[in-house]
Each structure stands twice: as structure tokens, then as C-alpha cells.
Coordinates of N, CA and C in Angstrom, one line a residue:
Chain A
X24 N 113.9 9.2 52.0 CA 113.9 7.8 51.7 C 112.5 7.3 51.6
X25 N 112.2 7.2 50.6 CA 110.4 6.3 50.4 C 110.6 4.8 50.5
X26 N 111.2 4.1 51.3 CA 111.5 2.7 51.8 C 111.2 1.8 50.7
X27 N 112.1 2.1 49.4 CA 112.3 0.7 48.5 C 113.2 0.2 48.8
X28 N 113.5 -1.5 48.6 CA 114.7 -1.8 48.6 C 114.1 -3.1 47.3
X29 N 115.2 -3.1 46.6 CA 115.5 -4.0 45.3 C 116.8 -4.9 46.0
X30 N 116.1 -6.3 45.6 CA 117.1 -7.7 45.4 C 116.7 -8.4 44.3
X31 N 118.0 -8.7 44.1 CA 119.5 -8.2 44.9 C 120.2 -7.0 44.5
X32 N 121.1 -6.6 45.0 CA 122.2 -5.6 43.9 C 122.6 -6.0 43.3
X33 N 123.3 -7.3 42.8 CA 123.6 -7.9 41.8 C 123.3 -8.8 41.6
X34 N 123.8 -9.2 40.5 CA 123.4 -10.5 39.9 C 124.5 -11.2 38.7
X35 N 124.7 -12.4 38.5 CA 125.1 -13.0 37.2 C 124.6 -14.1 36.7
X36 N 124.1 -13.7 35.6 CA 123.5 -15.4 35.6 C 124.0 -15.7 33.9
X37 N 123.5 -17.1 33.5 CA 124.0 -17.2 32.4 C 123.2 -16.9 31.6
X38 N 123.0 -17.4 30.2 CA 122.1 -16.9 29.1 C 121.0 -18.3 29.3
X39 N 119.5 -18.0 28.9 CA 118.5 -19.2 29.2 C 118.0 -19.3 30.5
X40 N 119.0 -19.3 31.7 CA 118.3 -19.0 32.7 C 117.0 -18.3 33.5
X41 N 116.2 -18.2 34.3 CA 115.3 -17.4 34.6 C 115.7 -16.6 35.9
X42 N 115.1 -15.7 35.7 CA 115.4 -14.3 36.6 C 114.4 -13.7 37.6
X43 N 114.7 -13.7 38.7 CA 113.6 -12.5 39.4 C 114.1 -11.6 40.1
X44 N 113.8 -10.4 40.2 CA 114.0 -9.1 41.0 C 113.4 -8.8 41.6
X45 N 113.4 -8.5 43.1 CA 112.2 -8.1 43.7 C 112.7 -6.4 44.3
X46 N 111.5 -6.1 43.9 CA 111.1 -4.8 44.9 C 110.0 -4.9 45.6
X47 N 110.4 -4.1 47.1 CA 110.0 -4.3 48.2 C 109.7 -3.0 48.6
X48 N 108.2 -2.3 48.6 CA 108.4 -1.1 49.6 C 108.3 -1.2 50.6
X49 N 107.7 -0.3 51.8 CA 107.4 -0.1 53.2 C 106.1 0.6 53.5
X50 N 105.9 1.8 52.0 CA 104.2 2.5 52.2 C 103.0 2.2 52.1
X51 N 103.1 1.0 51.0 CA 101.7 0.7 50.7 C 101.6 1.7 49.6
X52 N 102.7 2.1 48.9 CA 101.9 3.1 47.5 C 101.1 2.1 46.6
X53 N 100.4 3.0 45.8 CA 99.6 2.1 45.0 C 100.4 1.7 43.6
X54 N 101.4 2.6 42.9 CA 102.0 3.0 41.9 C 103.6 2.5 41.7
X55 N 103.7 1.2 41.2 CA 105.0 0.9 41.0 C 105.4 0.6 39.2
X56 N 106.7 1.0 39.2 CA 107.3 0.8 38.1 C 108.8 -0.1 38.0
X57 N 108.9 -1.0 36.7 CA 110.3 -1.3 36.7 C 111.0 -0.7 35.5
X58 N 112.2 -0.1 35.6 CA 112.4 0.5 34.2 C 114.1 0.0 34.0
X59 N 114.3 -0.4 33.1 CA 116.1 -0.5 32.8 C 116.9 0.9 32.1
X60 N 117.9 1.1 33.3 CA 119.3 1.8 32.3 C 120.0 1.6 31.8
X61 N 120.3 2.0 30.5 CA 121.4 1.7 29.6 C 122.2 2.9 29.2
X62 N 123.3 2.8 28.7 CA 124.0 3.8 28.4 C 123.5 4.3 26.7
X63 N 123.3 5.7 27.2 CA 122.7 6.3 25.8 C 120.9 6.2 25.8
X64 N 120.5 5.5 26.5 CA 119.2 5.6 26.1 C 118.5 5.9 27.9
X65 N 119.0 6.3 28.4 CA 118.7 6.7 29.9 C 118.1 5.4 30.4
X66 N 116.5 5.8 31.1 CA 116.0 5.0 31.7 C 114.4 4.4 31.1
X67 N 114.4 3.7 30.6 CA 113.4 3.2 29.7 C 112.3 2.2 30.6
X68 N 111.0 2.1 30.6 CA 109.9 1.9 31.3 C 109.5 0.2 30.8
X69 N 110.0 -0.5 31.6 CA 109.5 -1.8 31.3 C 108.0 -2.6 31.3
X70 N 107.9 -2.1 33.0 CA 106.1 -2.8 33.1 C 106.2 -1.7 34.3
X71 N 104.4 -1.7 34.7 CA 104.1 -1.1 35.9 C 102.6 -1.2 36.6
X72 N 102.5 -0.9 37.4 CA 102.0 -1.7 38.3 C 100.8 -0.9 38.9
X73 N 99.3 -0.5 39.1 CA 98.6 0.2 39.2 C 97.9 0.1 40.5
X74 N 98.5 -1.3 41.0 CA 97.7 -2.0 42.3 C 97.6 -3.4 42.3
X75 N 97.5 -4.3 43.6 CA 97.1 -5.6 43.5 C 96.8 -6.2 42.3
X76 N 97.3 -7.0 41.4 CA 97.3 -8.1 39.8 C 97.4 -6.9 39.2
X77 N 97.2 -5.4 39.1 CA 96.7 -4.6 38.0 C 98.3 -4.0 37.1
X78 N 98.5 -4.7 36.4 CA 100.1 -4.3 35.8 C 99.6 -4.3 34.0
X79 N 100.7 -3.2 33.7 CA 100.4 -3.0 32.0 C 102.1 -3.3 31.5
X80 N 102.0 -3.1 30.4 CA 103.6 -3.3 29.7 C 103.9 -1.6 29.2
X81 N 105.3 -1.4 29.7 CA 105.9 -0.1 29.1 C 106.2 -0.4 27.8
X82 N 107.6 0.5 27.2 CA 107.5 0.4 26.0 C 108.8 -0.5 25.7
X83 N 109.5 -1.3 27.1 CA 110.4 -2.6 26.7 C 109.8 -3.9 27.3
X84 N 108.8 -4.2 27.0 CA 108.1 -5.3 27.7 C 108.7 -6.5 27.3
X85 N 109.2 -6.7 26.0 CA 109.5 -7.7 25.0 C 110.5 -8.8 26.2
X86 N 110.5 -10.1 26.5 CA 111.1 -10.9 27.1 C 111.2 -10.7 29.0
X87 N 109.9 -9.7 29.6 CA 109.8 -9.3 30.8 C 108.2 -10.0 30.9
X88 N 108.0 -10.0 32.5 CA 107.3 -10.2 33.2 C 107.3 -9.7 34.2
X89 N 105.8 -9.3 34.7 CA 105.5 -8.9 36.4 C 105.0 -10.0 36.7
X90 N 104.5 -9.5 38.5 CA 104.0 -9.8 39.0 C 103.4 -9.0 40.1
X91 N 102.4 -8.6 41.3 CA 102.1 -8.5 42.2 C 101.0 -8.6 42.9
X92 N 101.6 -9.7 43.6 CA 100.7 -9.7 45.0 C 100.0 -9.8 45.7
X93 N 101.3 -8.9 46.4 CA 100.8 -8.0 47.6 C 101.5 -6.6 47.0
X94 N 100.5 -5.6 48.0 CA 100.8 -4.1 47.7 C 102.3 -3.9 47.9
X95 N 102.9 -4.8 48.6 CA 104.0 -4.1 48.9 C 105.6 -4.5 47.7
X96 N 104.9 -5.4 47.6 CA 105.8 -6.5 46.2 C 105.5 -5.9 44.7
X97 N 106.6 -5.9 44.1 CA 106.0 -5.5 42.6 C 107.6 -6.9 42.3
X98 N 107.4 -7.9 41.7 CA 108.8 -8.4 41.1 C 108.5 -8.8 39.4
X99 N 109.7 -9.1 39.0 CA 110.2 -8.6 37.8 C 110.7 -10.1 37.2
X100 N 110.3 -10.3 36.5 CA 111.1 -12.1 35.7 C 111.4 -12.1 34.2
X101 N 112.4 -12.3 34.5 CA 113.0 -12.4 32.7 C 113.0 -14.1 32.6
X102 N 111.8 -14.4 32.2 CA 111.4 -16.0 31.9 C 113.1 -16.7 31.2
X103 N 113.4 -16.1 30.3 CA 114.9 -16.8 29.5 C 115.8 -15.9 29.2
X104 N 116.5 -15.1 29.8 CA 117.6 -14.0 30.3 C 118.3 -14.1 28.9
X105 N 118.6 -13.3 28.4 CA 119.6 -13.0 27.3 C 120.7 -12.0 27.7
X106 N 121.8 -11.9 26.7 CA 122.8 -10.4 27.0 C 122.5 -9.3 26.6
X107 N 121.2 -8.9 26.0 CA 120.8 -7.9 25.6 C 120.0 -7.4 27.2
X108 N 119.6 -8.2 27.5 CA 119.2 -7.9 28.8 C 119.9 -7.7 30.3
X109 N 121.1 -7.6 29.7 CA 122.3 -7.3 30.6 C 122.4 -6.0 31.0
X110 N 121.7 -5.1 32.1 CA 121.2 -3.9 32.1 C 121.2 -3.3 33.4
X111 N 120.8 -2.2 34.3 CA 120.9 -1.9 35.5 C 119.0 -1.8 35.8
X112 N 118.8 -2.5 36.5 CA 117.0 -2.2 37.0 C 116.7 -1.8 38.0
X113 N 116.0 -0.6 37.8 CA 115.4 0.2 39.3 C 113.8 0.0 39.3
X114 N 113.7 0.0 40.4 CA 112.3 0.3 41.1 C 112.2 1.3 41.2
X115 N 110.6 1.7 40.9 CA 110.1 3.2 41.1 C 109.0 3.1 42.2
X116 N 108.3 3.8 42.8 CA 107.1 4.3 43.7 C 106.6 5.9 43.0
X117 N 105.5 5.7 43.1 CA 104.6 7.0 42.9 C 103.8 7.5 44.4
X118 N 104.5 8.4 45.1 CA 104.3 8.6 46.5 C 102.9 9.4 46.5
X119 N 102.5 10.1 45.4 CA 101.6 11.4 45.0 C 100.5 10.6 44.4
X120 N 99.1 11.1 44.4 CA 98.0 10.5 43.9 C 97.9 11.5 42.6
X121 N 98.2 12.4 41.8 CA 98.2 13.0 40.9 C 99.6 12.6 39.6
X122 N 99.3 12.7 38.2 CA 100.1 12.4 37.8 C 101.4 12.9 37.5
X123 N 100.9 14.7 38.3 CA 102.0 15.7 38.2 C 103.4 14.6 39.9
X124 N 103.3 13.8 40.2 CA 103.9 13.5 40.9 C 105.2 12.7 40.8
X125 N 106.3 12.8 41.1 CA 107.4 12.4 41.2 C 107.3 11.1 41.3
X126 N 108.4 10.1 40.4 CA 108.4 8.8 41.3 C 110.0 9.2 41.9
X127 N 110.0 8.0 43.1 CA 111.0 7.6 44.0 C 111.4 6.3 43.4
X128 N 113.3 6.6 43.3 CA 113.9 5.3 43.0 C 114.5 4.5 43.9
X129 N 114.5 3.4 43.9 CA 115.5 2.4 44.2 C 116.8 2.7 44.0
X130 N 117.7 1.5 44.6 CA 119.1 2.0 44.3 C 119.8 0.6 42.9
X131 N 118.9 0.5 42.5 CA 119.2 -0.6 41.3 C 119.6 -1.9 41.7
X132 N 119.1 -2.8 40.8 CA 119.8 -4.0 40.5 C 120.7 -3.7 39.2
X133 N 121.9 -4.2 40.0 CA 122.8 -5.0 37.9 C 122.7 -5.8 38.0
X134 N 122.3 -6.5 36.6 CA 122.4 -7.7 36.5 C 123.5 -8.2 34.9
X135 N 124.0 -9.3 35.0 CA 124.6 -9.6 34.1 C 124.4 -10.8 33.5
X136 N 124.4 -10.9 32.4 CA 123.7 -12.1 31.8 C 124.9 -12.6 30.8
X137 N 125.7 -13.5 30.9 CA 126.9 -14.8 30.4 C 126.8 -15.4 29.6
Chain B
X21 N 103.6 11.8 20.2 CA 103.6 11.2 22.0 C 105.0 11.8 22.5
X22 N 104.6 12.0 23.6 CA 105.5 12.6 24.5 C 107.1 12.2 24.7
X23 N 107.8 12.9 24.4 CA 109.2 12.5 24.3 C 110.4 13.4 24.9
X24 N 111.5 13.2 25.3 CA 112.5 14.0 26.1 C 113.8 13.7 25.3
X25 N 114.3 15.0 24.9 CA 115.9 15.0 24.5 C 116.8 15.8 25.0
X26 N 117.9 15.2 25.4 CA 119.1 16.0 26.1 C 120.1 16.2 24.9
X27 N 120.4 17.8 25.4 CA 121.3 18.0 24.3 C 122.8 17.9 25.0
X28 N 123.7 17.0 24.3 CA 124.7 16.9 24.7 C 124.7 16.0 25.7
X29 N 125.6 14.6 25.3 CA 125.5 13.4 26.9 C 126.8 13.9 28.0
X30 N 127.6 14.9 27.5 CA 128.8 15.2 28.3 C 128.9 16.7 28.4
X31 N 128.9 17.1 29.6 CA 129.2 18.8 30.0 C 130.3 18.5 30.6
X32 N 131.3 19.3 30.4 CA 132.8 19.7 31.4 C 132.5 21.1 31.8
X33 N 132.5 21.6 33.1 CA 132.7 22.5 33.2 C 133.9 22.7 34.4
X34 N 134.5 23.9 34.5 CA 135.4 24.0 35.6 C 134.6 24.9 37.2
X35 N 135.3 24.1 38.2 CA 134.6 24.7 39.5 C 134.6 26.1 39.3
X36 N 133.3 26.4 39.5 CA 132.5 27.9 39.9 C 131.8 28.6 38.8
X37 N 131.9 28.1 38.0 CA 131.5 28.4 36.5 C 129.9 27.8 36.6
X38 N 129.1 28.2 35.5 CA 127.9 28.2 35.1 C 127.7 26.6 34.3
X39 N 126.9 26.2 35.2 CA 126.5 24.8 34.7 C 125.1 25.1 34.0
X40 N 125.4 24.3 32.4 CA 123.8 24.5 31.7 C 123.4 23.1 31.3
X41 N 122.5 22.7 31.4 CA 122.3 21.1 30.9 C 121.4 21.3 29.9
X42 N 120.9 21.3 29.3 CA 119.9 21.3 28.2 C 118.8 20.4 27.7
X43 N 117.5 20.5 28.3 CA 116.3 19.5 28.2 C 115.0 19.9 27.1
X44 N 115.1 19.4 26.3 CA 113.8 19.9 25.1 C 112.6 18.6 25.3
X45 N 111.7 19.1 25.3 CA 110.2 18.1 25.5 C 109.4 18.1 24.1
X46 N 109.0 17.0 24.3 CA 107.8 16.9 23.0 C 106.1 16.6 23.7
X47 N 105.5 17.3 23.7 CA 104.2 16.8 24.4 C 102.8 17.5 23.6
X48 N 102.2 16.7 23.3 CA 100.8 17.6 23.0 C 99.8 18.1 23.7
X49 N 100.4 17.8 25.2 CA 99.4 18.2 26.4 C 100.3 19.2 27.2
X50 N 99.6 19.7 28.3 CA 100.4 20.5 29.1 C 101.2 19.5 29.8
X51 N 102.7 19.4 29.9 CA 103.5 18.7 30.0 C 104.0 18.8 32.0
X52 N 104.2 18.3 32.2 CA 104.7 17.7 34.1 C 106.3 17.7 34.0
X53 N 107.2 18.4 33.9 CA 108.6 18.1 34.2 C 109.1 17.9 35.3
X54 N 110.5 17.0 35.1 CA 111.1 16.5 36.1 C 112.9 16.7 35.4
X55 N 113.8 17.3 37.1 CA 115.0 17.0 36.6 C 115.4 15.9 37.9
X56 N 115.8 15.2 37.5 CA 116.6 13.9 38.4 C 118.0 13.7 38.6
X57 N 118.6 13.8 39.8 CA 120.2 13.4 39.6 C 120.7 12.0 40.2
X58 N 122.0 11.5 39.3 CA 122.0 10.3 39.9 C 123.7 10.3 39.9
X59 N 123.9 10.0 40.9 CA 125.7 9.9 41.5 C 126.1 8.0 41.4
X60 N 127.3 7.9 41.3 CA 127.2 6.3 41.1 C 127.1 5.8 41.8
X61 N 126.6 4.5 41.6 CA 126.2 3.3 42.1 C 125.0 3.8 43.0
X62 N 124.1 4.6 42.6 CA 122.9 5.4 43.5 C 121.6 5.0 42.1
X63 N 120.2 5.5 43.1 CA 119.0 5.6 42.5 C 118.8 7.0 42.0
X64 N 118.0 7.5 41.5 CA 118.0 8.8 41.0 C 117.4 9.9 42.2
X65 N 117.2 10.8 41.9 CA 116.8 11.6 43.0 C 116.7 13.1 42.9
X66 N 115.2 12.8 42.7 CA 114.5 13.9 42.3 C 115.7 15.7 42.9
X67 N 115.5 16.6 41.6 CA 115.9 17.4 41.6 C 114.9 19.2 41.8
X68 N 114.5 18.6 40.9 CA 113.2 19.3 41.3 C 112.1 19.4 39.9
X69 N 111.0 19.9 39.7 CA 110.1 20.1 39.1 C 109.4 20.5 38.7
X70 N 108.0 21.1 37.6 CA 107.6 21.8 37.0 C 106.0 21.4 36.6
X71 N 105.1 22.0 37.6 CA 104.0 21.4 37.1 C 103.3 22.2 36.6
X72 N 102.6 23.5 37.1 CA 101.9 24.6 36.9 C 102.8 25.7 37.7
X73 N 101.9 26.8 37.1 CA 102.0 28.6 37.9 C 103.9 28.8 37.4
X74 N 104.4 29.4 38.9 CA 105.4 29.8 37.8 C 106.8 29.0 37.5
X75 N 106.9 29.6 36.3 CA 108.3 29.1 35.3 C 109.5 28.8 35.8
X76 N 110.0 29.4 36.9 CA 110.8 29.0 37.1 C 111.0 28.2 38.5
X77 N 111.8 27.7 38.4 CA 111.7 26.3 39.6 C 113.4 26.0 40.0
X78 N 113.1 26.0 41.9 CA 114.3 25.8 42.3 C 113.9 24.6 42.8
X79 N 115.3 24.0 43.1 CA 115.6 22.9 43.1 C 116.4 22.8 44.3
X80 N 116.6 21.9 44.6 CA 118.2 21.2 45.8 C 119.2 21.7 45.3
X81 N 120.0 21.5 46.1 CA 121.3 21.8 45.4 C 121.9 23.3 44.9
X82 N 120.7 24.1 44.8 CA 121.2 25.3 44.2 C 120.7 25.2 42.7
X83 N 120.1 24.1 42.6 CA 119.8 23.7 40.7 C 118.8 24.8 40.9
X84 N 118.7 25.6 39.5 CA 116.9 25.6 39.0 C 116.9 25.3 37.9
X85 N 115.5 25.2 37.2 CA 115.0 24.8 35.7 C 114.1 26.4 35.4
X86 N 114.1 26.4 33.9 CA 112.8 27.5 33.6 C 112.0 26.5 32.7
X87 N 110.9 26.5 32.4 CA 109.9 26.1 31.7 C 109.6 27.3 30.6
X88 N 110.3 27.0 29.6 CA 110.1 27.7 28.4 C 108.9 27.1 27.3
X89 N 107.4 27.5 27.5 CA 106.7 26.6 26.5 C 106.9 27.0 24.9
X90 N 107.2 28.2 24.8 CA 107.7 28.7 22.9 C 108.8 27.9 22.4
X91 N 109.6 27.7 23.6 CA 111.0 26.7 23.3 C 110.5 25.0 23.6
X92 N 109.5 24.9 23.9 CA 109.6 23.3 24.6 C 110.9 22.9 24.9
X93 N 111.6 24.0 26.3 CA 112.4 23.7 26.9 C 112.4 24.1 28.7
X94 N 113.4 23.0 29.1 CA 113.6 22.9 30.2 C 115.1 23.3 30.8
X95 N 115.9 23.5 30.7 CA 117.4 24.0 31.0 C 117.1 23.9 32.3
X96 N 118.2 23.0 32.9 CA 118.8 22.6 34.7 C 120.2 23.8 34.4
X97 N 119.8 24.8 34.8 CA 121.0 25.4 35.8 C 121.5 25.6 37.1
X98 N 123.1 26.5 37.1 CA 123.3 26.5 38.2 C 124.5 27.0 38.4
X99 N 124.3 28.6 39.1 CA 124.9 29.5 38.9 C 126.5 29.4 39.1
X100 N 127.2 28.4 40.2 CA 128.4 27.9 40.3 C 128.7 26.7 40.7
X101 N 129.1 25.9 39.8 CA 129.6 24.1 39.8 C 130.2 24.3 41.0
X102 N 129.9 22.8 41.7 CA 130.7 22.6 43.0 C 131.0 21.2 42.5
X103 N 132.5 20.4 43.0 CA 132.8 19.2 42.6 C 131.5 18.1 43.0
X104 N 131.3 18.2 44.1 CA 129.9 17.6 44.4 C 128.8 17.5 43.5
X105 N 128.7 18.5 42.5 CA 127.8 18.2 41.3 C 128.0 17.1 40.3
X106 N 129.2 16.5 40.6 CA 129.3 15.9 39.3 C 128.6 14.7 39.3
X107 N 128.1 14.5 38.3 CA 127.3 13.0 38.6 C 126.2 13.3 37.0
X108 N 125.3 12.1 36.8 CA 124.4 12.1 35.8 C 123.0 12.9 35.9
X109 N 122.9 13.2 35.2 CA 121.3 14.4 35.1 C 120.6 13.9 34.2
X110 N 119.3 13.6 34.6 CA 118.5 13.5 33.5 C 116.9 14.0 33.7
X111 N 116.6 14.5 32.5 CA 115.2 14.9 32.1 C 114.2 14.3 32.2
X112 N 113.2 14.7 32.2 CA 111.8 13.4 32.2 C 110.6 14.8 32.1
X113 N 109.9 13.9 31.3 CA 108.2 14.0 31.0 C 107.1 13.1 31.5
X114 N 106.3 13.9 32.4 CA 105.2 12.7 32.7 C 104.1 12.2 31.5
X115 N 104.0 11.4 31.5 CA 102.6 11.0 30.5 C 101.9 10.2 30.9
X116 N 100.7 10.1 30.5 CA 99.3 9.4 30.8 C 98.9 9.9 31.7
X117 N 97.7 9.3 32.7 CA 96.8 9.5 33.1 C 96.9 9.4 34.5
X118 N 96.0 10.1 35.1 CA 96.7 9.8 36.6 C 96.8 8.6 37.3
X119 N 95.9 7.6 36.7 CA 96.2 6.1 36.6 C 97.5 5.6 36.5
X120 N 98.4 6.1 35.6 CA 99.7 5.8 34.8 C 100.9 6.3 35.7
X121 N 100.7 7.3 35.3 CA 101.9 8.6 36.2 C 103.4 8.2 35.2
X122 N 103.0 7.8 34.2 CA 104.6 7.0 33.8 C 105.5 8.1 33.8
X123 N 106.9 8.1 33.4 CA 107.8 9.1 33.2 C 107.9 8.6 32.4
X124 N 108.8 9.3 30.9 CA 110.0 9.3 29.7 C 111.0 10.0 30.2
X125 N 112.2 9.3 30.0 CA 113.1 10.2 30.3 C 114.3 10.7 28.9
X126 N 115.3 11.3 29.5 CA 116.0 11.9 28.2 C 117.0 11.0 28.3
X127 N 118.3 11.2 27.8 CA 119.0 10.2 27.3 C 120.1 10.3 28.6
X128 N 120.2 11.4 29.2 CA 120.8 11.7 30.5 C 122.1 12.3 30.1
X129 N 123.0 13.1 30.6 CA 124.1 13.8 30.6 C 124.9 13.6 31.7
X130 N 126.0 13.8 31.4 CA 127.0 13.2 32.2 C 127.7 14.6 32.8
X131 N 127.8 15.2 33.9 CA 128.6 16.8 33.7 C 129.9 16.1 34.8
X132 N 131.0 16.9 34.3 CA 132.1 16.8 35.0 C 132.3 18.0 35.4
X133 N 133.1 17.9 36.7 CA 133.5 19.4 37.1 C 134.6 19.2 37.3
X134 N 135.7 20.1 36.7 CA 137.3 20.2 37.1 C 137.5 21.5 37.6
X135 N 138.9 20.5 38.5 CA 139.1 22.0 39.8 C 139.7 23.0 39.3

């Protein structure tokens, strides 16, 4: 267990609305990621996080936002929530200082967007 | 740029039989493999991996992978399905920089095991 925990497990919100997710670790890793599952396209890299303010955009940034912090916070805002964005989102951690290193997941958010 | 394909999103196999999952990579660097398993309503969870030295790689579970670089392939085997296997599998390629550490992953496979 590399002490993530993601809120909430769920969610429903409507369309327009705004959204936050938070992931929460316990280590102080430096290395966080948010990525969405979909069916057919696995798990796809939204934004991520290199350290305190230091965040870049993966390759679904389009209608996402970070934020963090503090080291231990990485959260996640869908400024105006659509149903395209109706999706499962996990937290990652990079426990390893090398890039040959695994990340550790969370156990998801669903969210659902109305 | 670095990319991961699974062949096949559905494997059936029956208990004790030879489980093959099939993972092909695209990378123009020496590539970092990863297999991951995910059971429902769960996070994923590392299976095992492939960085350097040697090719083949055991895993939890009884899984291994070989790192084939003439094939830019990865194959998750495993010599006999146990119902407990069943669940989602998926591939991944690290890319960028140790800054990064991102993963790609593959489209994921679904294996069933019947008794």
C-alpha cells in the first residue's frame, strides 16, 4: 500500500458544473499523476505533477486542471464538467527516483457527469 | 513516440491452461516495461517489470513477461490460469525523463477463466 487515497469514490454531477478530485498521499513522493479509464482506450495521462506548483499537461489535458500545494496534495478540476468526461480517475505516485520506476495506484474515482 | 498495443481486449481461457496476453511496444529508446493487473472496482497493481539485464521477468502471481527486442514484444504469461486470475491486464511503456517517469499504457485485456 503506498498510502493514496482519492475523494471521493464517486461522484454525480450535472453537465456545467465544476469538479474537484483530490488525491491525498502519506509519503511525500515527489511524482504524482492523474490519468482517466475508459473502455478501449485503457488508461490515458491527464496532467502530472513534478513537485510543489511544478505540473505539466499529459496528452488529455483539454477541459482539466491541477493543482498543488502541498507535497502531499495533487487535485484535479474539471472547471465545466461535460459527459465526455464521464470517466474513472486514478491517482498515481512515483515511489522510485529513476524513470525505470513503477507508479502506484489509487483505487479510483467514478465520476458521472448528467 | 512511444506507444503500447494489446493484442486482443478478451482472452477466455479454461482453469489450468496456458494464459498468453500479448503486449507489442513502440519506442525509439531502450524502453522500461510494465505489466499491471486490475480486479474490479480496484487500482491497478503492479505485476511486474522489465528494465535491464535479463529478459525474462517474474512476476506475482506466478505471471512472467519475456522482453523480446527483435519482436518489440512483451507477452504476460502463465503457465496455469487460476479463477483468481481473472481480471484486467494491462501493458505500459515508460517515457520521458526521469523528471517525467510518465507511463503509456495499452488498451488493456480482459482474460476470463472458465472452470
Amino acid at each position: 500500500d503506498a498510502g493514496i487515497t482519492q475523494s471521493p469514490r464517486h461522484k454525480v454531477t450535472e453537465t456545467g458544473t465544476p469538479v474537484t478530485l483530490r488525491c491525498h498521499q502519506t509519503e511525500n513522493h515527489r511524482y504524482m499523476y492523474w490519468y482517466r479509464q475508459d473502455p478501449g482506450h485503457g488508461l490515458r495521462l491527464i496532467h502530472y505533477s513534478y513537485g510543489v506548483k511544478d505540473t505539466d499537461k499529459g496528452e488529455v489535458s483539454d477541459g482539466y486542471s491541477v493543482s498543488r500545494s502541498k507535497t502531499e496534495d495533487f487535485l484535479l478540476t474539471l472547471e465545466s464538467a461535460t459527459s465526455s468526461q464521464t470517466s474513472v480517475y486514478f491517482c498515481a505516485i512515483r515511489t522510485g527516483t529513476g524513470v525505470n520506476s513503477p507508479l502506484h495506484f489509487g483505487n479510483g474515482t467514478r465520476l458521472t457527469v448528467t | 513516440a512511444q506507444s503500447v498495443t494489446q493484442l486482443g481486449s478478451h482472452v477466455s481461457v479454461s482453469e489450468g491452461a496456458l494464459v498468453l496476453l500479448r503486449c507489442n511496444y513502440s519506442s525509439s529508446v531502450p524502453p522500461y516495461l510494465f505489466w499491471y493487473v486490475q480486479y474490479p472496482n480496484q487500482g491497478l497493481q503492479l505485476l511486474l517489470k522489465y528494465t535491464t539485464g535479463a529478459t525474462l521477468v517474474k512476476g506475482i502471481n506466478g505471471f512472467e513477461a519475456e522482453f523480446k527486442k527483435s519482436e518489440t514484444s512483451f507477452h504476460l504469461t502463465k503457465p496455469s490460469a487460476h479463477m483468481s486470475d481473472a481480471a484486467e491486464y494491462f501493458c505500459a511503456v515508460s517515457v520521458g525523463s526521469s523528471n517525467t517517469g510518465k507511463l503509456i499504457f495499452g488498451q488493456g485485456t480482459t482474460l476470463q477463466v472458465k472452470p
